[in-house]
Amino acid sequence: MAILDLVRLDKHFGSVAAVSDVAFTVSDGEFMCILGPSGCGKSTLLRMIAGFETPTGGDIRIDGDSIVALGANRRPTAMVFQKYTLWPHMKVFDNIGFGLQLRRLPRAEIKRKVEESLALVSLSGYEERYPAQLSGGQQQRVALARALVLEPKILLLDEPFSSLDAILRVRLREELHRIQRRLNITAIFVTHDQEEALTLADRIAVMNSGRIEQIAAPADIYANPASLFVADFIGAMNLLEGEASGRQVRLGAVALPTPDGIAARQVTVAIRPEDLVVLDGPHPEAWSCAVEQISDLGHYRRAVLEVPQLPPMKIYLPKSLSVQERAALHVYPRRYLIYENGGAPREVSRPLPAAAAALLG
């Protein structure tokens, strides 16, 4: 069992608040991703959990016991860093087994545990190689094996794949997910890559300027971002400034219906590209626009639209829809979120117009 509780955690560097009032619980066996831009405090938060930084305030508890007073070497955690941090003069076997040697385990037990860890990361037979004889991906696997061989209660990972190429990054995160599920180990993974977070996490904690903006499951955080920052940071989003009046929001030359009770006049409307539907012809509720740019992304195409008096808007088009740049389209926003005064959004979902239910593509 390994339950992590962060209790109103703060970290100040002089007058700079790197982490402010962070509080959440990571359940036993959960894979939690801390996601945010560079400099938001996510690595500082992880280093406090590991024991490499001392909190200015708050508490860190594992299974109900505070670990703040414990040194990094006495905590039931193990960390995988962005850089491999392998000892170049040691063979793979000794790199992985070094922590076990410090614990004065018998040589036979060290050998067994190292071999098991190497098998776990698919590197059996690499015991006698030096780090310089390994690829970047293999070195990071060794670093992961070195952390796992200690049998920590909580595995900490600080952007471990960021220096690898895109294909290898995908392969290793799939491998990490398999290992974490097999061991049922509690894991906290720091990343600025939203695709990594959405792929790996049971839950995502989005950080901004040292604070947690939202914690939720990947699907929920994508569909219902709690703030404009999260809406803009997670996935592609069209953010449109508008003016609310009566039962509608005016967006340049177009308008959208709104729910009752909007107090603010100035609001922001957020529309995912996939929530813009191409209709089979003009319609009173559709927006007339022109295709400014098309990018072919394999199984779908991404287009940028010109809508009168609005900033360029992104939309996803099916491969079966034959559209060229400068073509005229009629798009219908079927779902959008309205943000007012920095609060939680209001969702509006609309059925397709009955007279235009037949879609191109």
mmCIF file of C-alpha atoms in Angstrom:
data_model
loop_
_atom_site.group_PDB
_atom_site.id
_atom_site.type_symbol
_atom_site.label_atom_id
_atom_site.label_comp_id
_atom_site.label_asym_id
_atom_site.label_seq_id
_atom_site.Cartn_x
_atom_site.Cartn_y
_atom_site.Cartn_z
ATOM 1 C CA MET A 1 0.000 0.000 0.000
ATOM 2 C CA ALA A 2 1.255 3.495 -0.864
ATOM 3 C CA ILE A 3 -0.995 6.527 -0.534
ATOM 4 C CA LEU A 4 0.592 9.956 -0.940
ATOM 5 C CA ASP A 5 -0.960 13.042 0.647
ATOM 6 C CA LEU A 6 0.272 16.542 -0.097
ATOM 7 C CA VAL A 7 -1.035 18.932 2.549
ATOM 8 C CA ARG A 8 -1.014 22.642 1.617
ATOM 9 C CA LEU A 9 2.520 22.413 0.312
ATOM 10 C CA ASP A 10 4.524 25.602 -0.280
ATOM 11 C CA LYS A 11 8.016 26.285 -1.556
ATOM 12 C CA HIS A 12 9.565 29.748 -1.704
ATOM 13 C CA PHE A 13 12.945 30.701 -3.145
ATOM 14 C CA GLY A 14 13.445 34.073 -1.509
ATOM 15 C CA SER A 15 10.461 36.181 -2.543
ATOM 16 C CA VAL A 16 9.528 33.809 -5.387
ATOM 17 C CA ALA A 17 6.711 31.325 -4.692
ATOM 18 C CA ALA A 18 7.608 28.250 -6.771
ATOM 19 C CA VAL A 19 4.811 26.109 -5.271
ATOM 20 C CA SER A 20 1.761 27.561 -3.509
ATOM 21 C CA ASP A 21 -0.836 25.740 -1.401
ATOM 22 C CA VAL A 22 -0.724 22.459 -3.329
ATOM 23 C CA ALA A 23 -2.935 19.771 -1.824
ATOM 24 C CA PHE A 24 -4.044 16.471 -3.309
ATOM 25 C CA THR A 25 -3.983 12.717 -2.672
ATOM 26 C CA VAL A 26 -2.518 10.034 -4.932
ATOM 27 C CA SER A 27 -4.205 6.671 -4.360
ATOM 28 C CA ASP A 28 -2.489 3.311 -4.044
ATOM 29 C CA GLY A 29 -1.462 2.057 -7.493
ATOM 30 C CA GLU A 30 -2.515 5.276 -9.218
ATOM 31 C CA PHE A 31 -0.565 6.848 -12.075
ATOM 32 C CA MET A 32 -0.705 10.615 -11.530
ATOM 33 C CA CYS A 33 0.715 13.060 -14.085
ATOM 34 C CA ILE A 34 1.679 16.594 -13.098
ATOM 35 C CA LEU A 35 1.372 18.637 -16.272
ATOM 36 C CA GLY A 36 2.296 22.231 -16.912
ATOM 37 C CA PRO A 37 4.543 24.631 -18.828
ATOM 38 C CA SER A 38 8.215 25.154 -18.047
ATOM 39 C CA GLY A 39 8.729 27.061 -14.807
ATOM 40 C CA CYS A 40 5.302 26.295 -13.339
ATOM 41 C CA GLY A 41 6.754 24.468 -10.298
ATOM 42 C CA LYS A 42 6.057 20.863 -11.233
ATOM 43 C CA SER A 43 9.669 19.630 -10.930
ATOM 44 C CA THR A 44 10.091 21.534 -7.640
ATOM 45 C CA LEU A 45 6.988 19.763 -6.346
ATOM 46 C CA LEU A 46 8.422 16.369 -7.345
ATOM 47 C CA ARG A 47 11.786 17.168 -5.766
ATOM 48 C CA MET A 48 10.056 17.987 -2.473
ATOM 49 C CA ILE A 49 8.349 14.593 -2.533
ATOM 50 C CA ALA A 50 11.708 12.936 -3.247
ATOM 51 C CA GLY A 51 13.481 14.853 -0.470
ATOM 52 C CA PHE A 52 15.797 16.946 -2.643
ATOM 53 C CA GLU A 53 14.023 20.181 -1.676
ATOM 54 C CA THR A 54 12.648 21.164 1.742
ATOM 55 C CA PRO A 55 9.107 22.623 1.797
ATOM 56 C CA THR A 56 8.634 26.135 3.125
ATOM 57 C CA GLY A 57 5.273 25.039 4.515
ATOM 58 C CA GLY A 58 2.812 22.173 4.517
ATOM 59 C CA ASP A 59 3.340 18.442 4.827
ATOM 60 C CA ILE A 60 4.060 15.335 2.749
ATOM 61 C CA ARG A 61 2.615 12.055 4.006
ATOM 62 C CA ILE A 62 2.945 8.484 2.787
ATOM 63 C CA ASP A 63 0.396 6.079 4.229
ATOM 64 C CA GLY A 64 -0.488 8.708 6.819
ATOM 65 C CA ASP A 65 3.075 9.280 8.095
ATOM 66 C CA SER A 66 4.905 12.562 7.521
ATOM 67 C CA ILE A 67 8.178 12.161 5.601
ATOM 68 C CA VAL A 68 9.262 15.818 5.589
ATOM 69 C CA ALA A 69 11.904 15.216 8.252
ATOM 70 C CA LEU A 70 13.348 12.197 6.414
ATOM 71 C CA GLY A 71 16.334 12.531 4.098
ATOM 72 C CA ALA A 72 15.995 11.486 0.478
ATOM 73 C CA ASN A 73 17.841 8.203 1.158
ATOM 74 C CA ARG A 74 15.383 7.250 3.913
ATOM 75 C CA ARG A 75 12.171 7.854 1.981
ATOM 76 C CA PRO A 76 10.267 4.955 0.350
ATOM 77 C CA THR A 77 10.578 6.636 -3.043
ATOM 78 C CA ALA A 78 12.815 6.297 -6.090
ATOM 79 C CA MET A 79 13.300 8.844 -8.829
ATOM 80 C CA VAL A 80 13.997 8.662 -12.556
ATOM 81 C CA PHE A 81 15.490 11.893 -13.857
ATOM 82 C CA GLN A 82 15.367 13.610 -17.238
ATOM 83 C CA LYS A 83 19.072 12.921 -17.687
ATOM 84 C CA TYR A 84 20.064 9.301 -17.274
ATOM 85 C CA THR A 85 22.628 10.021 -14.483
ATOM 86 C CA LEU A 86 24.334 6.653 -14.965
ATOM 87 C CA TRP A 87 27.892 6.210 -13.738
ATOM 88 C CA PRO A 88 29.958 5.931 -16.923
ATOM 89 C CA HIS A 89 32.715 3.864 -15.292
ATOM 90 C CA MET A 90 30.267 1.207 -14.041
ATOM 91 C CA LYS A 91 28.723 -1.591 -16.052
ATOM 92 C CA VAL A 92 24.942 -1.859 -16.257
ATOM 93 C CA PHE A 93 24.873 -4.496 -13.510
ATOM 94 C CA ASP A 94 26.722 -2.267 -11.059
ATOM 95 C CA ASN A 95 24.718 0.832 -11.976
ATOM 96 C CA ILE A 96 21.489 -0.967 -11.131
ATOM 97 C CA GLY A 97 22.787 -2.834 -8.112
ATOM 98 C CA PHE A 98 24.606 0.083 -6.451
ATOM 99 C CA GLY A 99 21.700 0.986 -4.162
ATOM 100 C CA LEU A 100 21.326 -2.641 -3.106
ATOM 101 C CA GLN A 101 25.040 -2.803 -2.300
ATOM 102 C CA LEU A 102 24.607 0.197 0.001
ATOM 103 C CA ARG A 103 21.889 -1.770 1.771
ATOM 104 C CA ARG A 104 24.446 -4.590 2.219
ATOM 105 C CA LEU A 105 22.285 -7.242 0.602
ATOM 106 C CA PRO A 106 23.929 -10.613 -0.149
ATOM 107 C CA ARG A 107 25.577 -10.834 -3.558
ATOM 108 C CA ALA A 108 23.227 -13.604 -4.699
ATOM 109 C CA GLU A 109 20.167 -11.535 -3.811
ATOM 110 C CA ILE A 110 21.573 -8.487 -5.589
ATOM 111 C CA LYS A 111 22.192 -10.595 -8.689
ATOM 112 C CA ARG A 112 18.635 -11.946 -8.613
ATOM 113 C CA LYS A 113 17.054 -8.528 -8.163
ATOM 114 C CA VAL A 114 19.168 -6.893 -10.882
ATOM 115 C CA GLU A 115 18.338 -9.647 -13.344
ATOM 116 C CA GLU A 116 14.627 -9.324 -12.527
ATOM 117 C CA SER A 117 14.759 -5.556 -13.048
ATOM 118 C CA LEU A 118 16.569 -5.926 -16.366
ATOM 119 C CA ALA A 119 13.963 -8.428 -17.539
ATOM 120 C CA LEU A 120 11.230 -5.986 -16.515
ATOM 121 C CA VAL A 121 12.650 -3.288 -18.812
ATOM 122 C CA SER A 122 13.499 -5.772 -21.607
ATOM 123 C CA LEU A 123 17.296 -5.513 -21.201
ATOM 124 C CA SER A 124 18.226 -9.032 -20.126
ATOM 125 C CA GLY A 125 21.777 -9.824 -21.232
ATOM 126 C CA TYR A 126 23.018 -6.234 -21.042
ATOM 127 C CA GLU A 127 24.609 -6.603 -17.588
ATOM 128 C CA GLU A 128 28.221 -6.333 -18.776
ATOM 129 C CA ARG A 129 27.829 -3.303 -21.019
ATOM 130 C CA TYR A 130 28.901 0.203 -20.117
ATOM 131 C CA PRO A 131 26.493 3.170 -20.526
ATOM 132 C CA ALA A 132 28.495 4.462 -23.517
ATOM 133 C CA GLN A 133 27.680 1.203 -25.319
ATOM 134 C CA LEU A 134 23.925 1.820 -24.997
ATOM 135 C CA SER A 135 21.497 3.986 -26.941
ATOM 136 C CA GLY A 136 19.659 6.835 -25.215
ATOM 137 C CA GLY A 137 16.529 4.735 -24.876
ATOM 138 C CA GLN A 138 18.481 1.819 -23.403
ATOM 139 C CA GLN A 139 20.186 4.123 -20.907
ATOM 140 C CA GLN A 140 16.827 5.443 -19.754
ATOM 141 C CA ARG A 141 15.603 1.865 -19.335
ATOM 142 C CA VAL A 142 18.629 1.198 -17.122
ATOM 143 C CA ALA A 143 17.777 4.304 -15.080
ATOM 144 C CA LEU A 144 14.226 3.006 -14.684
ATOM 145 C CA ALA A 145 15.508 -0.450 -13.661
ATOM 146 C CA ARG A 146 17.827 1.195 -11.100
ATOM 147 C CA ALA A 147 14.805 2.908 -9.524
ATOM 148 C CA LEU A 148 12.564 -0.171 -9.607
ATOM 149 C CA VAL A 149 15.174 -2.533 -8.141
ATOM 150 C CA LEU A 150 14.876 -0.646 -4.835
ATOM 151 C CA GLU A 151 11.197 -1.667 -4.663
ATOM 152 C CA PRO A 152 9.984 1.808 -3.726
ATOM 153 C CA LYS A 153 6.473 2.471 -2.519
ATOM 154 C CA ILE A 154 6.257 5.440 -4.884
ATOM 155 C CA LEU A 155 8.001 5.869 -8.239
ATOM 156 C CA LEU A 156 8.810 9.474 -9.218
ATOM 157 C CA LEU A 157 9.606 10.403 -12.822
ATOM 158 C CA ASP A 158 10.799 13.866 -13.851
ATOM 159 C CA GLU A 159 10.288 14.240 -17.623
ATOM 160 C CA PRO A 160 12.268 11.028 -18.235
ATOM 161 C CA PHE A 161 11.630 10.850 -22.001
ATOM 162 C CA SER A 162 11.979 14.511 -23.005
ATOM 163 C CA SER A 163 15.479 14.105 -24.489
ATOM 164 C CA LEU A 164 14.503 11.132 -26.688
ATOM 165 C CA ASP A 165 13.196 11.211 -30.243
ATOM 166 C CA ALA A 166 9.434 11.118 -30.826
ATOM 167 C CA ILE A 167 9.122 7.447 -31.885
ATOM 168 C CA LEU A 168 11.262 6.194 -28.991
ATOM 169 C CA ARG A 169 9.356 8.414 -26.579
ATOM 170 C CA VAL A 170 6.065 6.764 -27.551
ATOM 171 C CA ARG A 171 7.595 3.279 -27.298
ATOM 172 C CA LEU A 172 9.054 3.896 -23.833
ATOM 173 C CA ARG A 173 5.934 5.435 -22.373
ATOM 174 C CA GLU A 174 3.962 2.393 -23.531
ATOM 175 C CA GLU A 175 6.579 0.225 -21.824
ATOM 176 C CA LEU A 176 6.407 2.333 -18.663
ATOM 177 C CA HIS A 177 2.623 2.045 -18.583
ATOM 178 C CA ARG A 178 2.870 -1.746 -18.901
ATOM 179 C CA ILE A 179 5.429 -1.959 -16.073
ATOM 180 C CA GLN A 180 3.449 0.330 -13.769
ATOM 181 C CA ARG A 181 0.286 -1.705 -14.281
ATOM 182 C CA ARG A 182 2.132 -4.985 -13.799
ATOM 183 C CA LEU A 183 3.738 -3.863 -10.527
ATOM 184 C CA ASN A 184 0.675 -1.853 -9.414
ATOM 185 C CA ILE A 185 3.070 0.776 -8.101
ATOM 186 C CA THR A 186 2.008 4.306 -7.210
ATOM 187 C CA ALA A 187 3.652 6.635 -9.739
ATOM 188 C CA ILE A 188 3.956 10.393 -10.179
ATOM 189 C CA PHE A 189 5.103 11.540 -13.611
ATOM 190 C CA VAL A 190 6.066 15.164 -14.334
ATOM 191 C CA THR A 191 5.786 16.348 -17.938
ATOM 192 C CA HIS A 192 5.083 19.385 -20.102
ATOM 193 C CA ASP A 193 3.882 17.079 -22.907
ATOM 194 C CA GLN A 194 0.089 16.892 -22.873
ATOM 195 C CA GLU A 195 0.071 13.797 -25.103
ATOM 196 C CA GLU A 196 2.199 11.933 -22.554
ATOM 197 C CA ALA A 197 -0.144 12.961 -19.750
ATOM 198 C CA LEU A 198 -3.319 12.075 -21.637
ATOM 199 C CA THR A 199 -1.852 8.691 -22.641
ATOM 200 C CA LEU A 200 -0.368 7.603 -19.306
ATOM 201 C CA ALA A 201 -2.361 9.118 -16.484
ATOM 202 C CA ASP A 202 -5.218 7.869 -14.375
ATOM 203 C CA ARG A 203 -5.526 11.515 -13.334
ATOM 204 C CA ILE A 204 -3.802 14.721 -14.409
ATOM 205 C CA ALA A 205 -2.923 17.647 -12.147
ATOM 206 C CA VAL A 206 -2.483 20.769 -14.287
ATOM 207 C CA MET A 207 -0.112 23.331 -12.737
ATOM 208 C CA ASN A 208 0.256 27.010 -13.547
ATOM 209 C CA SER A 209 2.452 29.516 -11.699
ATOM 210 C CA GLY A 210 2.965 27.182 -8.757
ATOM 211 C CA ARG A 211 -0.703 26.329 -8.228
ATOM 212 C CA ILE A 212 -2.958 23.466 -9.231
ATOM 213 C CA GLU A 213 -5.527 24.634 -11.776
ATOM 214 C CA GLN A 214 -7.423 21.334 -12.079
ATOM 215 C CA ILE A 215 -7.166 17.652 -11.153
ATOM 216 C CA ALA A 216 -9.261 15.186 -13.111
ATOM 217 C CA ALA A 217 -9.209 12.098 -15.317
ATOM 218 C CA PRO A 218 -7.776 12.745 -18.822
ATOM 219 C CA ALA A 219 -11.139 12.512 -20.601
ATOM 220 C CA ASP A 220 -12.788 14.867 -18.117
ATOM 221 C CA ILE A 221 -9.986 17.401 -18.143
ATOM 222 C CA TYR A 222 -10.108 17.462 -21.946
ATOM 223 C CA ALA A 223 -13.891 17.752 -22.200
ATOM 224 C CA ASN A 224 -14.422 20.088 -19.236
ATOM 225 C CA PRO A 225 -11.367 22.287 -18.591
ATOM 226 C CA ALA A 226 -12.019 24.191 -15.369
ATOM 227 C CA SER A 227 -10.231 27.389 -16.414
ATOM 228 C CA LEU A 228 -9.177 29.254 -19.516
ATOM 229 C CA PHE A 229 -5.574 28.264 -18.843
ATOM 230 C CA VAL A 230 -6.451 24.549 -18.865
ATOM 231 C CA ALA A 231 -8.671 24.992 -21.916
ATOM 232 C CA ASP A 232 -5.811 26.593 -23.829
ATOM 233 C CA PHE A 233 -3.094 24.236 -22.520
ATOM 234 C CA ILE A 234 -4.818 20.858 -23.019
ATOM 235 C CA GLY A 235 -5.408 19.973 -26.645
ATOM 236 C CA ALA A 236 -6.267 22.335 -29.479
ATOM 237 C CA MET A 237 -8.870 24.962 -28.620
ATOM 238 C CA ASN A 238 -10.423 27.950 -30.359
ATOM 239 C CA LEU A 239 -10.754 30.814 -27.849
ATOM 240 C CA LEU A 240 -13.040 33.626 -28.983
ATOM 241 C CA GLU A 241 -13.701 36.869 -27.122
ATOM 242 C CA GLY A 242 -17.362 37.864 -27.162
ATOM 243 C CA GLU A 243 -20.027 40.076 -25.644
ATOM 244 C CA ALA A 244 -23.027 38.533 -23.888
ATOM 245 C CA SER A 245 -26.388 40.196 -24.355
ATOM 246 C CA GLY A 246 -29.736 38.622 -23.569
ATOM 247 C CA ARG A 247 -29.714 34.977 -24.685
ATOM 248 C CA GLN A 248 -26.734 35.193 -27.032
ATOM 249 C CA VAL A 249 -23.020 35.928 -27.256
ATOM 250 C CA ARG A 250 -21.958 38.150 -30.102
ATOM 251 C CA LEU A 251 -18.637 37.043 -31.688
ATOM 252 C CA GLY A 252 -17.713 39.530 -34.372
ATOM 253 C CA ALA A 253 -20.142 39.034 -37.219
ATOM 254 C CA VAL A 254 -21.672 35.845 -35.772
ATOM 255 C CA ALA A 255 -23.567 34.906 -32.604
ATOM 256 C CA LEU A 256 -24.152 31.847 -30.427
ATOM 257 C CA PRO A 257 -27.023 31.070 -28.040
ATOM 258 C CA THR A 258 -26.201 31.120 -24.323
ATOM 259 C CA PRO A 259 -27.722 29.595 -21.194
ATOM 260 C CA ASP A 260 -29.648 31.809 -18.797
ATOM 261 C CA GLY A 261 -27.909 33.712 -16.045
ATOM 262 C CA ILE A 262 -24.747 35.116 -17.662
ATOM 263 C CA ALA A 263 -23.929 38.219 -15.664
ATOM 264 C CA ALA A 264 -20.712 39.318 -17.357
ATOM 265 C CA ARG A 265 -20.837 41.203 -20.613
ATOM 266 C CA GLN A 266 -17.328 40.209 -21.710
ATOM 267 C CA VAL A 267 -16.941 36.427 -21.992
ATOM 268 C CA THR A 268 -14.677 33.906 -23.715
ATOM 269 C CA VAL A 269 -16.118 31.099 -25.830
ATOM 270 C CA ALA A 270 -14.006 27.924 -26.163
ATOM 271 C CA ILE A 271 -14.656 25.518 -29.047
ATOM 272 C CA ARG A 272 -12.715 22.325 -29.744
ATOM 273 C CA PRO A 273 -11.840 21.816 -33.444
ATOM 274 C CA GLU A 274 -13.773 18.536 -33.478
ATOM 275 C CA ASP A 275 -16.911 20.354 -32.264
ATOM 276 C CA LEU A 276 -17.091 22.393 -35.464
ATOM 277 C CA VAL A 277 -19.206 20.350 -37.876
ATOM 278 C CA VAL A 278 -19.184 20.875 -41.647
ATOM 279 C CA LEU A 279 -22.739 21.094 -43.002
ATOM 280 C CA ASP A 280 -23.799 20.147 -46.476
ATOM 281 C CA GLY A 281 -24.844 23.678 -47.388
ATOM 282 C CA PRO A 282 -25.768 27.136 -46.078
ATOM 283 C CA HIS A 283 -27.929 27.322 -42.971
ATOM 284 C CA PRO A 284 -29.087 30.245 -40.775
ATOM 285 C CA GLU A 285 -27.195 28.842 -37.770
ATOM 286 C CA ALA A 286 -24.039 27.908 -39.674
ATOM 287 C CA TRP A 287 -20.969 30.125 -40.054
ATOM 288 C CA SER A 288 -19.798 30.851 -43.583
ATOM 289 C CA CYS A 289 -16.036 30.698 -43.783
ATOM 290 C CA ALA A 290 -13.098 30.069 -46.109
ATOM 291 C CA VAL A 291 -10.314 27.514 -45.778
ATOM 292 C CA GLU A 292 -7.050 29.375 -45.221
ATOM 293 C CA GLN A 293 -4.688 26.434 -44.723
ATOM 294 C CA ILE A 294 -4.819 22.613 -44.696
ATOM 295 C CA SER A 295 -2.319 20.275 -43.019
ATOM 296 C CA ASP A 296 -2.427 16.551 -43.759
ATOM 297 C CA LEU A 297 -1.810 14.644 -40.488
ATOM 298 C CA GLY A 298 -2.268 11.087 -41.737
ATOM 299 C CA HIS A 299 -5.672 9.775 -40.722
ATOM 300 C CA TYR A 300 -7.234 13.252 -40.658
ATOM 301 C CA ARG A 301 -6.581 16.777 -41.857
ATOM 302 C CA ARG A 302 -6.390 19.974 -39.820
ATOM 303 C CA ALA A 303 -7.634 23.152 -41.429
ATOM 304 C CA VAL A 304 -7.460 26.795 -40.444
ATOM 305 C CA LEU A 305 -10.628 28.732 -41.240
ATOM 306 C CA GLU A 306 -11.233 32.400 -41.925
ATOM 307 C CA VAL A 307 -14.445 33.572 -40.270
ATOM 308 C CA PRO A 308 -15.416 37.245 -40.696
ATOM 309 C CA GLN A 309 -14.278 39.431 -37.763
ATOM 310 C CA LEU A 310 -12.884 36.430 -35.828
ATOM 311 C CA PRO A 311 -9.332 35.172 -35.357
ATOM 312 C CA PRO A 312 -8.301 32.115 -37.442
ATOM 313 C CA MET A 313 -10.106 28.973 -36.242
ATOM 314 C CA LYS A 314 -8.912 25.360 -36.248
ATOM 315 C CA ILE A 315 -11.087 22.475 -37.429
ATOM 316 C CA TYR A 316 -10.484 18.758 -38.078
ATOM 317 C CA LEU A 317 -11.610 17.405 -41.424
ATOM 318 C CA PRO A 318 -12.093 13.735 -42.376
ATOM 319 C CA LYS A 319 -9.868 12.387 -45.139
ATOM 320 C CA SER A 320 -12.977 11.576 -47.171
ATOM 321 C CA LEU A 321 -13.929 15.244 -47.392
ATOM 322 C CA SER A 322 -12.391 16.723 -50.536
ATOM 323 C CA VAL A 323 -11.622 20.341 -49.652
ATOM 324 C CA GLN A 324 -8.926 22.623 -51.034
ATOM 325 C CA GLU A 325 -7.485 25.857 -49.681
ATOM 326 C CA ARG A 326 -9.689 28.906 -50.361
ATOM 327 C CA ALA A 327 -12.788 26.672 -50.529
ATOM 328 C CA ALA A 328 -15.980 27.928 -48.881
ATOM 329 C CA LEU A 329 -17.370 25.914 -45.954
ATOM 330 C CA HIS A 330 -20.397 26.143 -43.699
ATOM 331 C CA VAL A 331 -19.596 25.087 -40.126
ATOM 332 C CA TYR A 332 -21.870 24.635 -37.147
ATOM 333 C CA PRO A 333 -20.573 24.791 -33.518
ATOM 334 C CA ARG A 334 -22.364 21.907 -31.848
ATOM 335 C CA ARG A 335 -20.626 22.177 -28.452
ATOM 336 C CA TYR A 336 -18.806 25.016 -26.727
ATOM 337 C CA LEU A 337 -17.892 26.352 -23.296
ATOM 338 C CA ILE A 338 -18.515 29.893 -22.065
ATOM 339 C CA TYR A 339 -16.105 31.352 -19.488
ATOM 340 C CA GLU A 340 -17.042 34.462 -17.523
ATOM 341 C CA ASN A 341 -15.083 36.302 -14.821
ATOM 342 C CA GLY A 342 -12.479 33.528 -14.541
ATOM 343 C CA GLY A 343 -14.991 31.051 -13.115
ATOM 344 C CA ALA A 344 -16.056 27.549 -14.129
ATOM 345 C CA PRO A 345 -17.392 27.312 -17.673
ATOM 346 C CA ARG A 346 -20.964 26.847 -18.817
ATOM 347 C CA GLU A 347 -21.407 24.108 -21.392
ATOM 348 C CA VAL A 348 -23.691 24.462 -24.393
ATOM 349 C CA SER A 349 -24.434 21.383 -26.527
ATOM 350 C CA ARG A 350 -26.735 21.643 -29.526
ATOM 351 C CA PRO A 351 -28.231 19.069 -31.872
ATOM 352 C CA LEU A 352 -27.514 19.429 -35.549
ATOM 353 C CA PRO A 353 -30.122 21.439 -37.469
ATOM 354 C CA ALA A 354 -32.718 19.002 -38.817
ATOM 355 C CA ALA A 355 -32.580 20.494 -42.286
ATOM 356 C CA ALA A 356 -28.814 20.083 -42.489
ATOM 357 C CA ALA A 357 -28.237 16.727 -40.815
ATOM 358 C CA ALA A 358 -26.487 15.308 -43.878
ATOM 359 C CA LEU A 359 -22.782 16.156 -43.448
ATOM 360 C CA LEU A 360 -20.067 16.307 -46.037
ATOM 361 C CA GLY A 361 -17.587 13.480 -45.468
#
